Every structure is written in structure tokens, then in C-alpha cells.
Amino acid sequence: MSWQRLTIPKKFGGLGFKQLHGFNVAMLGKQGWRFLVQPKALVSRVFKARYFPKSSFLEAGLGANPSYCWRSILAAQDLLRGGVRRRIGDGRKTLTWGPPWMASHSNSVVDSSPPLFMPNMPVHFLIDERSNCWRMEVVRQWFPSVVADRILRTPFSAAHEDGWFWAGTLHGGYSVKDGYRRHVGEVEVAANEVNSTRCWHIPVAPKIKVCLWRAIKNILPTISNLNTKGLNIVNVCPICGLGEETVEHLFLHCPYAVTIWARLGLRVIREGSISAHAWFWEVVQTTSRSELQLFAWAIWALWKARNAAVWRFQVPTPSSTVCLVTDTQKSWSRSTSSRAVGLPLPSPRPVRSGAFKLFVDAALFPPSSMVSFGCVLFNHDGSFFAALNGELVCETDPDLAEAMACRRALGWAREQGLTELEVFSDCSRVVDAINGESTFLSYIGSIISDCRGLLSQFNYATLSFVPRTSNVVAHVLAKRVVMEAGV
């Protein structure tokens, strides 16, 4: 198999090896990313003074007499151009018709023509400082309706400065892994390709997974495959001697294999002519996890029996092969189960007797690009106190919507004059982000920062995750906004 096919991700039939050039570019992108987010670092200041004194790294050129180091880093410039975005804070350091800054996933660049009298207008001119909102009349007047809608759905917080973030991640930071994925791009997979994800997750030894993968990809050194590589070998099955040795014959049509499948109780035999690829795909789709585990061990045992016939001129009896399959499976299961160590359960958070309970949720409706929220407040004794729902002006991004819903609900609870509060959400990613201490560079970062600030204003406040089944009331309130709007 060629190296190019081996670099395909495992779920698409490859082994997930890295393309060396792409991985090198992704690692160089890390240094270019530091030029953007750490402009005061010594190395950033040295390179900026030498190669791009009046611009940023994204607009830098090769320059005269460049060093080998600069040539290498500049190779990742196109990668960063395609993935970085500006996050709007106060809007003072970002040009409206400059780098992409809108929160839209489809198009984050303002692609309309700038006015002649102000081509370098900063985004700050579109923000109303007193209300901390977009100047809707100005946005609607200067931009086409599609662009204006994307601008108005972009959240911002004037308390923060503008900054760079990497698109497509929750935290907004660049990583070599994310850079490599963007550089390689989408993998083109044939329509009849087996999704190998389930094969790699079978609880068997790694060598069994590799053997099964090689069988699925038809790259086992059977006589037929060896002859296609230029060898001249008499093509006859070394086990039964009744047909040509192909992957289909070895595992499906050989009388020896038919006997093994029957004794193992696996109904994998198919009548008529069927390719190994289609057969494996059907087996993976129709068998249970335990049967698939036994199937993988049997494939390895059949290949082991074939090698014994080729190299030692001895064909194991079907009974010995079946015993090999069952014994090795049981031995592997025992050895791996003994390694499993139960994780300690998290200690339950003490219940505050006088705290109010606030449940919050967001709902997304992509066809209409509408996002709504709902929250319900209960007394400390569990009785209903108040509820609120409404529309959120943001992109249809689940994490962003949930974070904005939390911010809106916390602000509303603060307006009620509450001092002790327990907040519950069914979005674990947002709950973990708010409760954590990590810095988020993406648009959700300013929302998370606001939520942390609102929580600190209470005498006692906690934010916890609850399953959707425990947050039904807030979810229904959020969906009701769309029902009332008739969308």
C-alpha cells in the first residue's frame, strides 16, 4: 500500500500516519501563530523589525536576503491566513474591510465594497459605546442585508480588546493538530469504502486489528496478490487445494473457513459471488460487538492456519483452530479487564438550603437562523418563582448559544436581587469552560468571561451540568419563542 493511502485517517481506511510535509507546515504555523498572539515577545519583535515592520505576519513578504528560518516560517503563512479570525472586543484595532472578523461560519469576511471616504474604517465606528450594541441603523445603511445580518449576529464585548483566534475550535487557540487537519483538508473517500472506525474499536489485540484491516483492504500476501506484484506462483489454496487463493476464497469460500465459521456459531457465510470488501462491510454492519470481536480473532486464526500450511506444510485441525480462537479471546479479555481501574465518583456538591435554582437552555433553528433561550427559577423549597425566554442574536453555534443563554440568565437573576444561586445547564462543554480557568480566544471567550464575572457578584453561586431530561422546562421555554414567532 502506498504511503499516501497510509496517511488517510483510520476511519476512512488508512492508518492515520502524518504527511511529513503537511505536519512540518503545521508545526511552522505554531511559530507564525505566536507572532500574532504574542507580539511583545522578543522573537516576535526581532522578526517584525526585520521582515514586516509596518504590517502583520499575514501580510509579510519574503523580503530581501531572507534567512532560512524566515523562509521556513513563511511557508505556513497561507495556512494561517485560511484559519485565523479576528475577535471583536472594542473594535479599535480591526479594520471593517480587513481580515475576517464576523462570527459566521460560512463567510466571515466583509465582502462589500468600502466607501471611498473611509476605506480604513475600524469596526469601532459600528459600535454604540453607551449601549454596548451594534449601531443598527448604520450597519443596515452601509452594508447589504446579508452582510448586515452577519454583523449584527456577531457578539462582542467592549470591555475586551480585539484579538486573534483560530476558527473551528472552542478555545480558539492554534494547535499543530488543528493546523495539520486544515492543511490536509477533507479526505476524498469512495462511496463504497468501509468506515473502519468500528474495526479499530474492537476490543482485541492490536495485531488482530491490523490483520483485520489488511484483510479488509485486500493487502494480505495471498498468492493472488503476490502474483499481481510480479511473482509467478502456482495459484492454488494451500489449505484445501480446490481454488485460487484470494482473500474471498481464504475467509469465505474455502471449506476449511466454512467449517470454522459454523463451529464458532457466526452466521457470516454468504451465498453466491461477493467481494471481500462488500462481505466485510456487511459483517461489520450486521454483527454485534461480541460477535465482531470473535470474528476478528477468527480472521487472524484463519490467516495463521494458512501460514502453517504454507511454511510448515501442516494444516491445523478445525477443532484446534476453534480452540485457538476461543482461548485467545478469553485470555485477552481476562488480561485487559484486570487492567481496568474504576474511577472514583465525584463527591456530591453540598446543597445550599437557601439557594434559588436556575435552569437554563438554548434552542437553535438553523433553517431560520434563529436562536432562543429559556430559563426558569425555583425557590429554595422547589416551588416556581419566575421564568424568562427570548431570542438571542447570534450565529447558530450550539456552544456560543448556550454560553449566551447562561449570560442572559445570570444577568436576569442578578436583576431579581438574588444573592445565593445554583445554576444548571445541559451543555457540559460550556459548564466546564465557565467553571475552569482556561483562557478562550474565540468569540465564546468574552461570553465565558462575562459569565464568570456575573457568578462572582453573588454571595454564593454554582454552575452544574444536568442531563436534558432534568432540564425539560427550560428547553420547552426556549422552543416556545420560535412557536410564538411562527417560524
PDB file of C-alpha atoms in Angstrom, residues 221-431:
ATOM      1  CA  PRO A 221       0.123 -11.507   0.841  1.00  0.00           C
ATOM      2  CA  THR A 222      -2.143 -14.120  -0.683  1.00  0.00           C
ATOM      3  CA  ILE A 223      -0.901 -15.891  -3.799  1.00  0.00           C
ATOM      4  CA  SER A 224      -3.212 -13.805  -5.991  1.00  0.00           C
ATOM      5  CA  ASN A 225      -1.863 -10.551  -4.545  1.00  0.00           C
ATOM      6  CA  LEU A 226       1.739 -11.751  -4.829  1.00  0.00           C
ATOM      7  CA  ASN A 227       1.227 -12.624  -8.491  1.00  0.00           C
ATOM      8  CA  THR A 228      -0.108  -9.138  -9.182  1.00  0.00           C
ATOM      9  CA  LYS A 229       3.221  -7.838  -7.845  1.00  0.00           C
ATOM     10  CA  GLY A 230       5.158  -9.767 -10.500  1.00  0.00           C
ATOM     11  CA  LEU A 231       5.752 -13.130  -8.846  1.00  0.00           C
ATOM     12  CA  ASN A 232       4.969 -16.324 -10.736  1.00  0.00           C
ATOM     13  CA  ILE A 233       3.477 -18.743  -8.195  1.00  0.00           C
ATOM     14  CA  VAL A 234       1.020 -21.537  -8.855  1.00  0.00           C
ATOM     15  CA  ASN A 235      -2.203 -20.054  -7.553  1.00  0.00           C
ATOM     16  CA  VAL A 236      -3.921 -22.745  -5.540  1.00  0.00           C
ATOM     17  CA  CYS A 237      -5.218 -22.614  -1.989  1.00  0.00           C
ATOM     18  CA  PRO A 238      -2.565 -24.181   0.309  1.00  0.00           C
ATOM     19  CA  ILE A 239      -5.273 -25.394   2.716  1.00  0.00           C
ATOM     20  CA  CYS A 240      -7.893 -27.063   0.512  1.00  0.00           C
ATOM     21  CA  GLY A 241      -6.237 -27.074  -2.929  1.00  0.00           C
ATOM     22  CA  LEU A 242      -9.647 -26.509  -4.556  1.00  0.00           C
ATOM     23  CA  GLY A 243      -9.415 -22.951  -5.784  1.00  0.00           C
ATOM     24  CA  GLU A 244      -7.240 -19.895  -6.282  1.00  0.00           C
ATOM     25  CA  GLU A 245      -6.049 -18.283  -3.086  1.00  0.00           C
ATOM     26  CA  THR A 246      -7.757 -14.910  -2.833  1.00  0.00           C
ATOM     27  CA  VAL A 247      -8.983 -13.089   0.247  1.00  0.00           C
ATOM     28  CA  GLU A 248     -12.543 -14.070  -0.688  1.00  0.00           C
ATOM     29  CA  HIS A 249     -11.653 -17.732  -1.006  1.00  0.00           C
ATOM     30  CA  LEU A 250      -9.466 -17.871   2.096  1.00  0.00           C
ATOM     31  CA  PHE A 251     -12.019 -16.382   4.503  1.00  0.00           C
ATOM     32  CA  LEU A 252     -15.354 -17.084   2.833  1.00  0.00           C
ATOM     33  CA  HIS A 253     -15.394 -19.918   0.277  1.00  0.00           C
ATOM     34  CA  CYS A 254     -12.692 -22.305   1.497  1.00  0.00           C
ATOM     35  CA  PRO A 255     -14.296 -25.430   3.067  1.00  0.00           C
ATOM     36  CA  TYR A 256     -11.896 -25.064   5.983  1.00  0.00           C
ATOM     37  CA  ALA A 257     -13.139 -21.500   6.672  1.00  0.00           C
ATOM     38  CA  VAL A 258     -16.777 -22.576   6.275  1.00  0.00           C
ATOM     39  CA  THR A 259     -16.215 -25.218   8.967  1.00  0.00           C
ATOM     40  CA  ILE A 260     -14.606 -22.695  11.321  1.00  0.00           C
ATOM     41  CA  TRP A 261     -17.468 -20.206  10.965  1.00  0.00           C
ATOM     42  CA  ALA A 262     -20.031 -22.936  11.573  1.00  0.00           C
ATOM     43  CA  ARG A 263     -18.324 -24.224  14.721  1.00  0.00           C
ATOM     44  CA  LEU A 264     -17.978 -20.711  16.115  1.00  0.00           C
ATOM     45  CA  GLY A 265     -21.674 -20.088  15.534  1.00  0.00           C
ATOM     46  CA  LEU A 266     -21.092 -16.983  13.411  1.00  0.00           C
ATOM     47  CA  ARG A 267     -23.538 -16.523  10.543  1.00  0.00           C
ATOM     48  CA  VAL A 268     -21.162 -14.775   8.182  1.00  0.00           C
ATOM     49  CA  ILE A 269     -21.308 -17.130   5.188  1.00  0.00           C
ATOM     50  CA  ARG A 270     -22.897 -15.535   2.127  1.00  0.00           C
ATOM     51  CA  GLU A 271     -24.162 -17.434  -0.905  1.00  0.00           C
ATOM     52  CA  GLY A 272     -23.067 -16.502  -4.398  1.00  0.00           C
ATOM     53  CA  SER A 273     -20.257 -14.288  -5.559  1.00  0.00           C
ATOM     54  CA  ILE A 274     -19.412 -11.408  -3.254  1.00  0.00           C
ATOM     55  CA  SER A 275     -16.265  -9.341  -2.941  1.00  0.00           C
ATOM     56  CA  ALA A 276     -14.265  -9.376   0.265  1.00  0.00           C
ATOM     57  CA  HIS A 277     -14.852  -5.647   0.616  1.00  0.00           C
ATOM     58  CA  ALA A 278     -18.637  -5.999   0.455  1.00  0.00           C
ATOM     59  CA  TRP A 279     -18.557  -9.027   2.742  1.00  0.00           C
ATOM     60  CA  PHE A 280     -16.556  -7.295   5.454  1.00  0.00           C
ATOM     61  CA  TRP A 281     -18.801  -4.241   5.206  1.00  0.00           C
ATOM     62  CA  GLU A 282     -21.915  -6.363   5.650  1.00  0.00           C
ATOM     63  CA  VAL A 283     -20.430  -8.233   8.620  1.00  0.00           C
ATOM     64  CA  VAL A 284     -19.382  -5.006  10.344  1.00  0.00           C
ATOM     65  CA  GLN A 285     -22.846  -3.540   9.852  1.00  0.00           C
ATOM     66  CA  THR A 286     -24.895  -6.556  10.972  1.00  0.00           C
ATOM     67  CA  THR A 287     -22.984  -8.199  13.823  1.00  0.00           C
ATOM     68  CA  SER A 288     -22.958  -7.307  17.494  1.00  0.00           C
ATOM     69  CA  ARG A 289     -19.883  -6.119  19.365  1.00  0.00           C
ATOM     70  CA  SER A 290     -19.179  -9.525  20.922  1.00  0.00           C
ATOM     71  CA  GLU A 291     -19.672 -11.314  17.584  1.00  0.00           C
ATOM     72  CA  LEU A 292     -17.411  -8.812  15.854  1.00  0.00           C
ATOM     73  CA  GLN A 293     -14.755  -9.493  18.473  1.00  0.00           C
ATOM     74  CA  LEU A 294     -14.961 -13.236  17.794  1.00  0.00           C
ATOM     75  CA  PHE A 295     -14.962 -12.565  14.040  1.00  0.00           C
ATOM     76  CA  ALA A 296     -11.707 -10.582  14.278  1.00  0.00           C
ATOM     77  CA  TRP A 297      -9.965 -13.343  16.248  1.00  0.00           C
ATOM     78  CA  ALA A 298     -11.185 -15.910  13.712  1.00  0.00           C
ATOM     79  CA  ILE A 299      -9.779 -13.914  10.771  1.00  0.00           C
ATOM     80  CA  TRP A 300      -6.386 -13.904  12.481  1.00  0.00           C
ATOM     81  CA  ALA A 301      -6.615 -17.644  13.290  1.00  0.00           C
ATOM     82  CA  LEU A 302      -7.513 -18.489   9.676  1.00  0.00           C
ATOM     83  CA  TRP A 303      -4.545 -16.493   8.415  1.00  0.00           C
ATOM     84  CA  LYS A 304      -2.333 -18.233  10.980  1.00  0.00           C
ATOM     85  CA  ALA A 305      -3.594 -21.626   9.753  1.00  0.00           C
ATOM     86  CA  ARG A 306      -2.880 -20.596   6.172  1.00  0.00           C
ATOM     87  CA  ASN A 307       0.710 -19.643   7.084  1.00  0.00           C
ATOM     88  CA  ALA A 308       1.175 -23.004   8.835  1.00  0.00           C
ATOM     89  CA  ALA A 309       0.098 -24.746   5.630  1.00  0.00           C
ATOM     90  CA  VAL A 310       2.496 -22.639   3.532  1.00  0.00           C
ATOM     91  CA  TRP A 311       5.605 -22.718   5.704  1.00  0.00           C
ATOM     92  CA  ARG A 312       5.292 -25.938   7.720  1.00  0.00           C
ATOM     93  CA  PHE A 313       3.123 -27.933   5.313  1.00  0.00           C
ATOM     94  CA  GLN A 314       0.751 -28.647   8.213  1.00  0.00           C
ATOM     95  CA  VAL A 315      -2.921 -27.701   8.272  1.00  0.00           C
ATOM     96  CA  PRO A 316      -4.269 -27.383  11.836  1.00  0.00           C
ATOM     97  CA  THR A 317      -7.445 -29.283  12.502  1.00  0.00           C
ATOM     98  CA  PRO A 318     -10.624 -27.193  12.617  1.00  0.00           C
ATOM     99  CA  SER A 319     -11.008 -28.112  16.293  1.00  0.00           C
ATOM    100  CA  SER A 320      -7.558 -26.750  17.166  1.00  0.00           C
ATOM    101  CA  THR A 321      -8.240 -23.523  15.258  1.00  0.00           C
ATOM    102  CA  VAL A 322     -11.577 -23.050  17.024  1.00  0.00           C
ATOM    103  CA  CYS A 323      -9.873 -23.656  20.388  1.00  0.00           C
ATOM    104  CA  LEU A 324      -7.196 -21.124  19.433  1.00  0.00           C
ATOM    105  CA  VAL A 325      -9.876 -18.517  18.711  1.00  0.00           C
ATOM    106  CA  THR A 326     -11.871 -19.068  21.903  1.00  0.00           C
ATOM    107  CA  ASP A 327      -8.860 -19.482  24.198  1.00  0.00           C
ATOM    108  CA  THR A 328      -7.023 -16.390  22.964  1.00  0.00           C
ATOM    109  CA  GLN A 329     -10.202 -14.333  23.122  1.00  0.00           C
ATOM    110  CA  LYS A 330     -10.863 -15.365  26.732  1.00  0.00           C
ATOM    111  CA  SER A 331      -7.234 -14.841  27.704  1.00  0.00           C
ATOM    112  CA  TRP A 332      -7.174 -11.372  26.163  1.00  0.00           C
ATOM    113  CA  SER A 333     -10.472 -10.408  27.803  1.00  0.00           C
ATOM    114  CA  ARG A 334      -9.216 -11.523  31.227  1.00  0.00           C
ATOM    115  CA  SER A 335      -5.914  -9.695  30.893  1.00  0.00           C
ATOM    116  CA  THR A 336      -7.485  -6.435  29.736  1.00  0.00           C
ATOM    117  CA  SER A 337     -10.354  -6.468  32.228  1.00  0.00           C
ATOM    118  CA  SER A 338      -7.872  -6.793  35.086  1.00  0.00           C
ATOM    119  CA  ARG A 339      -6.240  -3.526  33.981  1.00  0.00           C
ATOM    120  CA  ALA A 340      -9.451  -1.556  34.228  1.00  0.00           C
ATOM    121  CA  VAL A 341      -9.494   0.518  37.372  1.00  0.00           C
ATOM    122  CA  GLY A 342     -12.721   2.157  38.387  1.00  0.00           C
ATOM    123  CA  LEU A 343     -12.554   5.926  38.545  1.00  0.00           C
ATOM    124  CA  PRO A 344     -13.607   7.437  41.853  1.00  0.00           C
ATOM    125  CA  LEU A 345     -17.024   9.014  41.732  1.00  0.00           C
ATOM    126  CA  PRO A 346     -17.019  12.782  42.172  1.00  0.00           C
ATOM    127  CA  SER A 347     -18.071  13.837  45.612  1.00  0.00           C
ATOM    128  CA  PRO A 348     -21.534  15.384  45.559  1.00  0.00           C
ATOM    129  CA  ARG A 349     -21.622  19.143  45.931  1.00  0.00           C
ATOM    130  CA  PRO A 350     -23.244  20.185  49.220  1.00  0.00           C
ATOM    131  CA  VAL A 351     -26.758  21.506  48.782  1.00  0.00           C
ATOM    132  CA  ARG A 352     -27.306  25.108  49.857  1.00  0.00           C
ATOM    133  CA  SER A 353     -30.589  25.187  51.711  1.00  0.00           C
ATOM    134  CA  GLY A 354     -31.418  28.828  50.966  1.00  0.00           C
ATOM    135  CA  ALA A 355     -30.201  28.980  47.363  1.00  0.00           C
ATOM    136  CA  PHE A 356     -32.509  29.503  44.389  1.00  0.00           C
ATOM    137  CA  LYS A 357     -32.341  27.015  41.495  1.00  0.00           C
ATOM    138  CA  LEU A 358     -31.934  28.404  37.963  1.00  0.00           C
ATOM    139  CA  PHE A 359     -32.289  26.109  34.924  1.00  0.00           C
ATOM    140  CA  VAL A 360     -31.211  27.495  31.543  1.00  0.00           C
ATOM    141  CA  ASP A 361     -31.155  26.174  27.980  1.00  0.00           C
ATOM    142  CA  ALA A 362     -30.778  27.402  24.402  1.00  0.00           C
ATOM    143  CA  ALA A 363     -32.514  26.223  21.231  1.00  0.00           C
ATOM    144  CA  LEU A 364     -31.252  26.509  17.652  1.00  0.00           C
ATOM    145  CA  PHE A 365     -33.299  26.591  14.461  1.00  0.00           C
ATOM    146  CA  PRO A 366     -30.831  26.590  11.520  1.00  0.00           C
ATOM    147  CA  PRO A 367     -33.430  26.911   8.705  1.00  0.00           C
ATOM    148  CA  SER A 368     -34.481  30.315  10.035  1.00  0.00           C
ATOM    149  CA  SER A 369     -31.092  31.176  11.615  1.00  0.00           C
ATOM    150  CA  MET A 370     -32.964  31.803  14.844  1.00  0.00           C
ATOM    151  CA  VAL A 371     -31.552  31.186  18.321  1.00  0.00           C
ATOM    152  CA  SER A 372     -33.578  31.404  21.518  1.00  0.00           C
ATOM    153  CA  PHE A 373     -33.152  30.775  25.220  1.00  0.00           C
ATOM    154  CA  GLY A 374     -35.308  29.795  28.153  1.00  0.00           C
ATOM    155  CA  CYS A 375     -34.688  29.862  31.891  1.00  0.00           C
ATOM    156  CA  VAL A 376     -36.811  29.034  34.897  1.00  0.00           C
ATOM    157  CA  LEU A 377     -36.167  29.983  38.517  1.00  0.00           C
ATOM    158  CA  PHE A 378     -37.284  27.948  41.514  1.00  0.00           C
ATOM    159  CA  ASN A 379     -37.354  28.837  45.194  1.00  0.00           C
ATOM    160  CA  HIS A 380     -35.125  27.007  47.643  1.00  0.00           C
ATOM    161  CA  ASP A 381     -38.111  24.802  48.522  1.00  0.00           C
ATOM    162  CA  GLY A 382     -38.610  23.790  44.859  1.00  0.00           C
ATOM    163  CA  SER A 383     -41.645  25.971  44.151  1.00  0.00           C
ATOM    164  CA  PHE A 384     -41.851  28.062  40.976  1.00  0.00           C
ATOM    165  CA  PHE A 385     -40.578  31.633  41.282  1.00  0.00           C
ATOM    166  CA  ALA A 386     -40.179  33.133  37.781  1.00  0.00           C
ATOM    167  CA  ALA A 387     -39.341  32.312  34.166  1.00  0.00           C
ATOM    168  CA  LEU A 388     -37.934  34.102  31.148  1.00  0.00           C
ATOM    169  CA  ASN A 389     -37.424  33.338  27.478  1.00  0.00           C
ATOM    170  CA  GLY A 390     -36.493  35.291  24.397  1.00  0.00           C
ATOM    171  CA  GLU A 391     -34.437  35.470  21.230  1.00  0.00           C
ATOM    172  CA  LEU A 392     -30.647  35.558  21.136  1.00  0.00           C
ATOM    173  CA  VAL A 393     -28.929  37.482  18.364  1.00  0.00           C
ATOM    174  CA  CYS A 394     -26.021  35.234  17.421  1.00  0.00           C
ATOM    175  CA  GLU A 395     -24.934  32.607  14.921  1.00  0.00           C
ATOM    176  CA  THR A 396     -26.433  29.118  15.104  1.00  0.00           C
ATOM    177  CA  ASP A 397     -23.476  27.731  17.024  1.00  0.00           C
ATOM    178  CA  PRO A 398     -24.519  25.414  19.902  1.00  0.00           C
ATOM    179  CA  ASP A 399     -21.704  26.309  22.301  1.00  0.00           C
ATOM    180  CA  LEU A 400     -21.975  30.031  21.634  1.00  0.00           C
ATOM    181  CA  ALA A 401     -25.758  29.936  22.051  1.00  0.00           C
ATOM    182  CA  GLU A 402     -25.549  28.038  25.351  1.00  0.00           C
ATOM    183  CA  ALA A 403     -22.936  30.456  26.697  1.00  0.00           C
ATOM    184  CA  MET A 404     -25.029  33.485  25.720  1.00  0.00           C
ATOM    185  CA  ALA A 405     -28.083  31.874  27.307  1.00  0.00           C
ATOM    186  CA  CYS A 406     -26.143  31.435  30.563  1.00  0.00           C
ATOM    187  CA  ARG A 407     -25.011  35.059  30.464  1.00  0.00           C
ATOM    188  CA  ARG A 408     -28.537  36.298  29.846  1.00  0.00           C
ATOM    189  CA  ALA A 409     -29.969  34.104  32.612  1.00  0.00           C
ATOM    190  CA  LEU A 410     -27.322  35.160  35.139  1.00  0.00           C
ATOM    191  CA  GLY A 411     -27.928  38.827  34.371  1.00  0.00           C
ATOM    192  CA  TRP A 412     -31.667  38.314  34.808  1.00  0.00           C
ATOM    193  CA  ALA A 413     -31.148  36.504  38.123  1.00  0.00           C
ATOM    194  CA  ARG A 414     -28.960  39.366  39.290  1.00  0.00           C
ATOM    195  CA  GLU A 415     -31.735  41.813  38.419  1.00  0.00           C
ATOM    196  CA  GLN A 416     -34.074  39.825  40.678  1.00  0.00           C
ATOM    197  CA  GLY A 417     -31.891  40.748  43.651  1.00  0.00           C
ATOM    198  CA  LEU A 418     -30.832  37.173  44.409  1.00  0.00           C
ATOM    199  CA  THR A 419     -27.714  36.548  46.484  1.00  0.00           C
ATOM    200  CA  GLU A 420     -27.499  32.741  46.524  1.00  0.00           C
ATOM    201  CA  LEU A 421     -27.974  30.803  43.313  1.00  0.00           C
ATOM    202  CA  GLU A 422     -27.430  27.337  41.856  1.00  0.00           C
ATOM    203  CA  VAL A 423     -27.402  27.323  38.037  1.00  0.00           C
ATOM    204  CA  PHE A 424     -27.958  24.212  35.924  1.00  0.00           C
ATOM    205  CA  SER A 425     -27.308  23.699  32.191  1.00  0.00           C
ATOM    206  CA  ASP A 426     -27.339  20.624  29.950  1.00  0.00           C
ATOM    207  CA  CYS A 427     -24.290  21.737  27.917  1.00  0.00           C
ATOM    208  CA  SER A 428     -21.295  20.141  29.622  1.00  0.00           C
ATOM    209  CA  ARG A 429     -18.730  21.872  27.375  1.00  0.00           C
ATOM    210  CA  VAL A 430     -19.938  25.327  28.362  1.00  0.00           C
ATOM    211  CA  VAL A 431     -20.307  24.362  32.031  1.00  0.00           C
TER     212      VAL A 431
END
